[in-house]
PDB file of C-alpha atoms in Angstrom:
ATOM      1  CA  UNK A1053     -33.314 -13.814 -44.509  1.00 87.00           C
ATOM      2  CA  UNK A1054     -35.041 -16.487 -41.883  1.00 86.00           C
ATOM      3  CA  UNK A1055     -30.722 -16.261 -40.666  1.00 90.00           C
ATOM      4  CA  UNK A1056     -30.212 -12.315 -40.438  1.00 89.00           C
ATOM      5  CA  UNK A1057     -33.518 -12.184 -38.150  1.00 89.00           C
ATOM      6  CA  UNK A1058     -33.161 -14.235 -35.489  1.00 90.00           C
ATOM      7  CA  UNK A1059     -29.597 -12.646 -35.956  1.00 89.00           C
ATOM      8  CA  UNK A1060     -30.940  -9.695 -35.767  1.00 91.00           C
ATOM      9  CA  UNK A1061     -32.821 -10.067 -32.679  1.00 91.00           C
ATOM     10  CA  UNK A1062     -29.983 -11.877 -30.743  1.00 91.00           C
ATOM     11  CA  UNK A1063     -28.010  -8.831 -31.204  1.00 90.00           C
ATOM     12  CA  UNK A1064     -30.649  -6.654 -30.187  1.00 91.00           C
ATOM     13  CA  UNK A1065     -31.473  -8.487 -27.223  1.00 91.00           C
ATOM     14  CA  UNK A1066     -27.833  -8.814 -26.172  1.00 89.00           C
ATOM     15  CA  UNK A1067     -27.208  -4.425 -26.804  1.00 92.00           C
ATOM     16  CA  UNK A1068     -30.360  -4.173 -24.450  1.00 92.00           C
ATOM     17  CA  UNK A1069     -29.621  -6.300 -21.771  1.00 90.00           C
ATOM     18  CA  UNK A1070     -26.145  -4.917 -21.667  1.00 91.00           C
ATOM     19  CA  UNK A1071     -27.530  -1.976 -21.316  1.00 90.00           C
ATOM     20  CA  UNK A1072     -30.305  -2.115 -18.873  1.00 88.00           C
ATOM     21  CA  UNK A1073     -27.688  -3.977 -16.439  1.00 86.00           C
ATOM     22  CA  UNK A1074     -25.077  -0.044 -17.187  1.00 86.00           C
ATOM     23  CA  UNK A1075     -27.904   1.508 -16.368  1.00 81.00           C
ATOM     24  CA  UNK A1076     -29.080  -1.017 -12.848  1.00 83.00           C
ATOM     25  CA  UNK A1077     -25.291  -0.604 -12.221  1.00 78.00           C
ATOM     26  CA  UNK A1078     -24.900   3.066 -12.775  1.00 79.00           C
ATOM     27  CA  UNK A1079     -28.034   3.887  -9.817  1.00 78.00           C
ATOM     28  CA  UNK A1080     -26.903   0.822  -7.664  1.00 73.00           C
ATOM     29  CA  UNK A1081     -25.587   2.925  -4.170  1.00 70.00           C
ATOM     30  CA  UNK A1082     -21.567   2.211  -4.488  1.00 62.00           C
ATOM     31  CA  UNK A1083     -19.330   0.527  -1.919  1.00 61.00           C
ATOM     32  CA  UNK A1084     -18.249   2.725   1.320  1.00 53.00           C
ATOM     33  CA  UNK A1085     -14.721   3.101  -0.009  1.00 48.00           C
ATOM     34  CA  UNK A1086     -12.036   1.503   2.197  1.00 49.00           C
ATOM     35  CA  UNK A1087     -10.444   3.226   4.963  1.00 49.00           C
ATOM     36  CA  UNK A1088      -6.904   3.743   4.010  1.00 51.00           C
ATOM     37  CA  UNK A1089      -4.722   1.479   5.074  1.00 56.00           C
ATOM     38  CA  UNK A1090      -1.516   3.423   4.933  1.00 77.00           C
ATOM     39  CA  UNK A1091       0.711   4.428   7.809  1.00 83.00           C
ATOM     40  CA  UNK A1092      -0.432   8.020   7.040  1.00 84.00           C
ATOM     41  CA  UNK A1093      -4.292   7.295   8.291  1.00 85.00           C
ATOM     42  CA  UNK A1094      -3.405   6.892  12.360  1.00 85.00           C
ATOM     43  CA  UNK A1095      -3.132   9.704  12.427  1.00 87.00           C
ATOM     44  CA  UNK A1096      -6.516  10.128  11.200  1.00 87.00           C
ATOM     45  CA  UNK A1097      -7.615  11.047  15.352  1.00 88.00           C
ATOM     46  CA  UNK A1098      -5.120  13.989  16.079  1.00 89.00           C
ATOM     47  CA  UNK A1099      -5.953  17.648  14.474  1.00 91.00           C
ATOM     48  CA  UNK A1100      -5.498  17.802  10.748  1.00 91.00           C
ATOM     49  CA  UNK A1101      -2.553  19.736  11.575  1.00 93.00           C
ATOM     50  CA  UNK A1102      -0.858  16.933  14.156  1.00 93.00           C
ATOM     51  CA  UNK A1103      -2.394  14.957  10.394  1.00 90.00           C
ATOM     52  CA  UNK A1104      -0.438  17.112   7.799  1.00 93.00           C
ATOM     53  CA  UNK A1105       2.751  16.872   9.626  1.00 94.00           C
ATOM     54  CA  UNK A1106       3.069  13.429   9.770  1.00 92.00           C
ATOM     55  CA  UNK A1107       2.152  12.905   6.798  1.00 92.00           C
ATOM     56  CA  UNK A1108       4.303  15.277   5.487  1.00 94.00           C
ATOM     57  CA  UNK A1109       7.653  13.653   7.691  1.00 94.00           C
ATOM     58  CA  UNK A1110       6.665  10.188   6.195  1.00 92.00           C
ATOM     59  CA  UNK A1111       7.171  11.784   3.199  1.00 93.00           C
ATOM     60  CA  UNK A1112      10.350  13.125   3.920  1.00 95.00           C
ATOM     61  CA  UNK A1113      11.427  10.048   5.443  1.00 95.00           C
ATOM     62  CA  UNK A1114      10.143   7.617   2.078  1.00 92.00           C
ATOM     63  CA  UNK A1115      11.707  10.153   0.190  1.00 94.00           C
ATOM     64  CA  UNK A1116      14.890  10.040   2.024  1.00 95.00           C
ATOM     65  CA  UNK A1117      14.821   6.578   2.129  1.00 95.00           C
ATOM     66  CA  UNK A1118      14.676   6.546  -1.956  1.00 95.00           C
ATOM     67  CA  UNK A1119      18.467   5.040  -2.284  1.00 95.00           C
ATOM     68  CA  UNK A1120      16.965   2.322  -0.542  1.00 96.00           C
ATOM     69  CA  UNK A1121      14.359   1.177  -2.620  1.00 94.00           C
ATOM     70  CA  UNK A1122      15.147   2.360  -5.112  1.00 95.00           C
ATOM     71  CA  UNK A1123      18.709  -1.203  -4.339  1.00 96.00           C
ATOM     72  CA  UNK A1124      15.544  -3.006  -3.455  1.00 95.00           C
ATOM     73  CA  UNK A1125      13.556  -2.718  -6.343  1.00 95.00           C
ATOM     74  CA  UNK A1126      16.666  -3.593  -8.865  1.00 96.00           C
ATOM     75  CA  UNK A1127      18.356  -6.929  -5.816  1.00 96.00           C
ATOM     76  CA  UNK A1128      14.565  -7.762  -6.941  1.00 95.00           C
ATOM     77  CA  UNK A1129      14.671  -7.648 -10.107  1.00 96.00           C
ATOM     78  CA  UNK A1130      18.691  -9.747 -10.610  1.00 96.00           C
ATOM     79  CA  UNK A1131      16.389 -11.668  -8.309  1.00 95.00           C
ATOM     80  CA  UNK A1132      13.906 -12.408 -10.646  1.00 95.00           C
ATOM     81  CA  UNK A1133      16.601 -12.519 -13.259  1.00 96.00           C
ATOM     82  CA  UNK A1134      19.130 -15.868 -11.649  1.00 95.00           C
ATOM     83  CA  UNK A1135      15.796 -17.902 -10.826  1.00 94.00           C
ATOM     84  CA  UNK A1136      15.594 -17.364 -14.766  1.00 95.00           C
ATOM     85  CA  UNK A1137      18.864 -18.942 -15.076  1.00 95.00           C
ATOM     86  CA  UNK A1138      18.707 -23.312 -16.463  1.00 94.00           C
ATOM     87  CA  UNK A1139      20.786 -23.392 -14.000  1.00 94.00           C
ATOM     88  CA  UNK A1140      20.146 -21.859 -10.579  1.00 93.00           C
ATOM     89  CA  UNK A1141      23.306 -19.774  -8.680  1.00 94.00           C
ATOM     90  CA  UNK A1142      22.132 -20.274  -4.754  1.00 95.00           C
ATOM     91  CA  UNK A1143      25.216 -18.304  -3.454  1.00 96.00           C
ATOM     92  CA  UNK A1144      23.912 -15.896  -5.613  1.00 96.00           C
ATOM     93  CA  UNK A1145      21.034 -15.851  -5.236  1.00 95.00           C
ATOM     94  CA  UNK A1146      20.927 -15.888  -1.565  1.00 96.00           C
ATOM     95  CA  UNK A1147      23.283 -12.651  -1.817  1.00 96.00           C
ATOM     96  CA  UNK A1148      20.441 -10.574  -3.212  1.00 96.00           C
ATOM     97  CA  UNK A1149      17.991 -12.212  -1.146  1.00 96.00           C
ATOM     98  CA  UNK A1150      20.317 -10.482   1.509  1.00 97.00           C
ATOM     99  CA  UNK A1151      20.747  -7.610   0.014  1.00 96.00           C
ATOM    100  CA  UNK A1152      16.817  -7.133  -0.661  1.00 96.00           C
ATOM    101  CA  UNK A1153      16.135  -7.583   3.626  1.00 96.00           C
ATOM    102  CA  UNK A1154      18.924  -4.858   4.500  1.00 96.00           C
ATOM    103  CA  UNK A1155      17.696  -2.182   2.317  1.00 96.00           C
ATOM    104  CA  UNK A1156      14.023  -3.102   3.433  1.00 95.00           C
ATOM    105  CA  UNK A1157      15.382  -3.110   7.053  1.00 95.00           C
ATOM    106  CA  UNK A1158      17.112   0.204   6.392  1.00 96.00           C
ATOM    107  CA  UNK A1159      13.854   2.328   4.481  1.00 95.00           C
ATOM    108  CA  UNK A1160      12.166   0.817   7.631  1.00 93.00           C
ATOM    109  CA  UNK A1161      14.093   1.762  10.277  1.00 95.00           C
ATOM    110  CA  UNK A1162      13.605   5.363   8.394  1.00 95.00           C
ATOM    111  CA  UNK A1163      10.207   5.083   8.509  1.00 93.00           C
ATOM    112  CA  UNK A1164       9.893   4.027  12.242  1.00 93.00           C
ATOM    113  CA  UNK A1165      12.027   6.969  13.435  1.00 95.00           C
ATOM    114  CA  UNK A1166      10.432   8.993  11.846  1.00 95.00           C
ATOM    115  CA  UNK A1167       6.981   8.309  14.190  1.00 94.00           C
ATOM    116  CA  UNK A1168       9.292   7.841  16.907  1.00 94.00           C
ATOM    117  CA  UNK A1169      10.671  11.652  16.180  1.00 96.00           C
ATOM    118  CA  UNK A1170       7.121  13.249  15.826  1.00 94.00           C
ATOM    119  CA  UNK A1171       5.369  10.768  18.765  1.00 93.00           C
ATOM    120  CA  UNK A1172       8.770  12.807  20.151  1.00 94.00           C
ATOM    121  CA  UNK A1173       6.903  16.206  19.679  1.00 93.00           C
ATOM    122  CA  UNK A1174       3.642  15.229  20.481  1.00 93.00           C
ATOM    123  CA  UNK A1175       0.524  16.184  23.980  1.00 93.00           C
ATOM    124  CA  UNK A1176       0.668  13.045  26.009  1.00 92.00           C
ATOM    125  CA  UNK A1177      -3.414  12.568  24.930  1.00 93.00           C
ATOM    126  CA  UNK A1178      -1.781  12.946  20.511  1.00 92.00           C
ATOM    127  CA  UNK A1179       0.482  10.642  21.262  1.00 91.00           C
ATOM    128  CA  UNK A1180      -2.282   8.324  22.873  1.00 90.00           C
ATOM    129  CA  UNK A1181      -3.994   9.122  19.836  1.00 90.00           C
ATOM    130  CA  UNK A1182      -1.253   7.634  17.094  1.00 90.00           C
ATOM    131  CA  UNK A1183      -0.433   5.725  19.266  1.00 87.00           C
ATOM    132  CA  UNK A1184      -4.268   3.607  19.030  1.00 88.00           C
ATOM    133  CA  UNK A1185      -3.630   4.404  14.664  1.00 87.00           C
ATOM    134  CA  UNK A1186      -1.135   2.618  15.330  1.00 87.00           C
ATOM    135  CA  UNK A1187      -2.058  -0.108  17.512  1.00 86.00           C
ATOM    136  CA  UNK A1188      -4.534  -0.932  15.566  1.00 81.00           C
ATOM    137  CA  UNK A1189      -2.985  -0.910  12.412  1.00 72.00           C
ATOM    138  CA  UNK A1190      -0.610  -3.242  13.586  1.00 72.00           C
ATOM    139  CA  UNK A1191       1.966  -1.671  12.696  1.00 71.00           C
ATOM    140  CA  UNK A1192       4.679  -0.235  14.301  1.00 79.00           C
ATOM    141  CA  UNK A1193       3.209  -1.468  17.438  1.00 78.00           C
ATOM    142  CA  UNK A1194       1.448  -4.711  17.912  1.00 79.00           C
ATOM    143  CA  UNK A1195      -2.315  -4.401  18.525  1.00 71.00           C
ATOM    144  CA  UNK A1196      -1.694  -5.354  22.120  1.00 67.00           C
ATOM    145  CA  UNK A1197      -0.021  -1.536  22.731  1.00 59.00           C
ATOM    146  CA  UNK A1198      -3.894   0.413  22.689  1.00 56.00           C
ATOM    147  CA  UNK A1199      -4.759  -1.390  26.469  1.00 53.00           C
TER     148      UNK A1199
END
């Protein structure tokens, strides 16, 4: 009986501790969410309509690049299968890596072209905001481009 009482007491203390911890965790202030690190956040300082147009241009470019994105994913899957084989076929691995790189480059080229097409339609002040956004993240432009 004493063992059962001790186990019951230990279980109750554990449950009370968990409940108190959950209550304290719920009351604790949540840290600020980090800013979006995606390419779309490069337009954060721009006017809302321009920001929306930029996001739409990126979404269209990514949608247009979907076949290349899928090709890159498929090549990575193939690479994983090749690497699991008992005897590695280096020629097949190298060819698969080349396929992956080529598809990734085509995706990047579409996205970069969409950014440049969007920038082409901006006035100089809005373009400067876009340059700041792109260079602050080191995406497409180097960090030093803000100077």
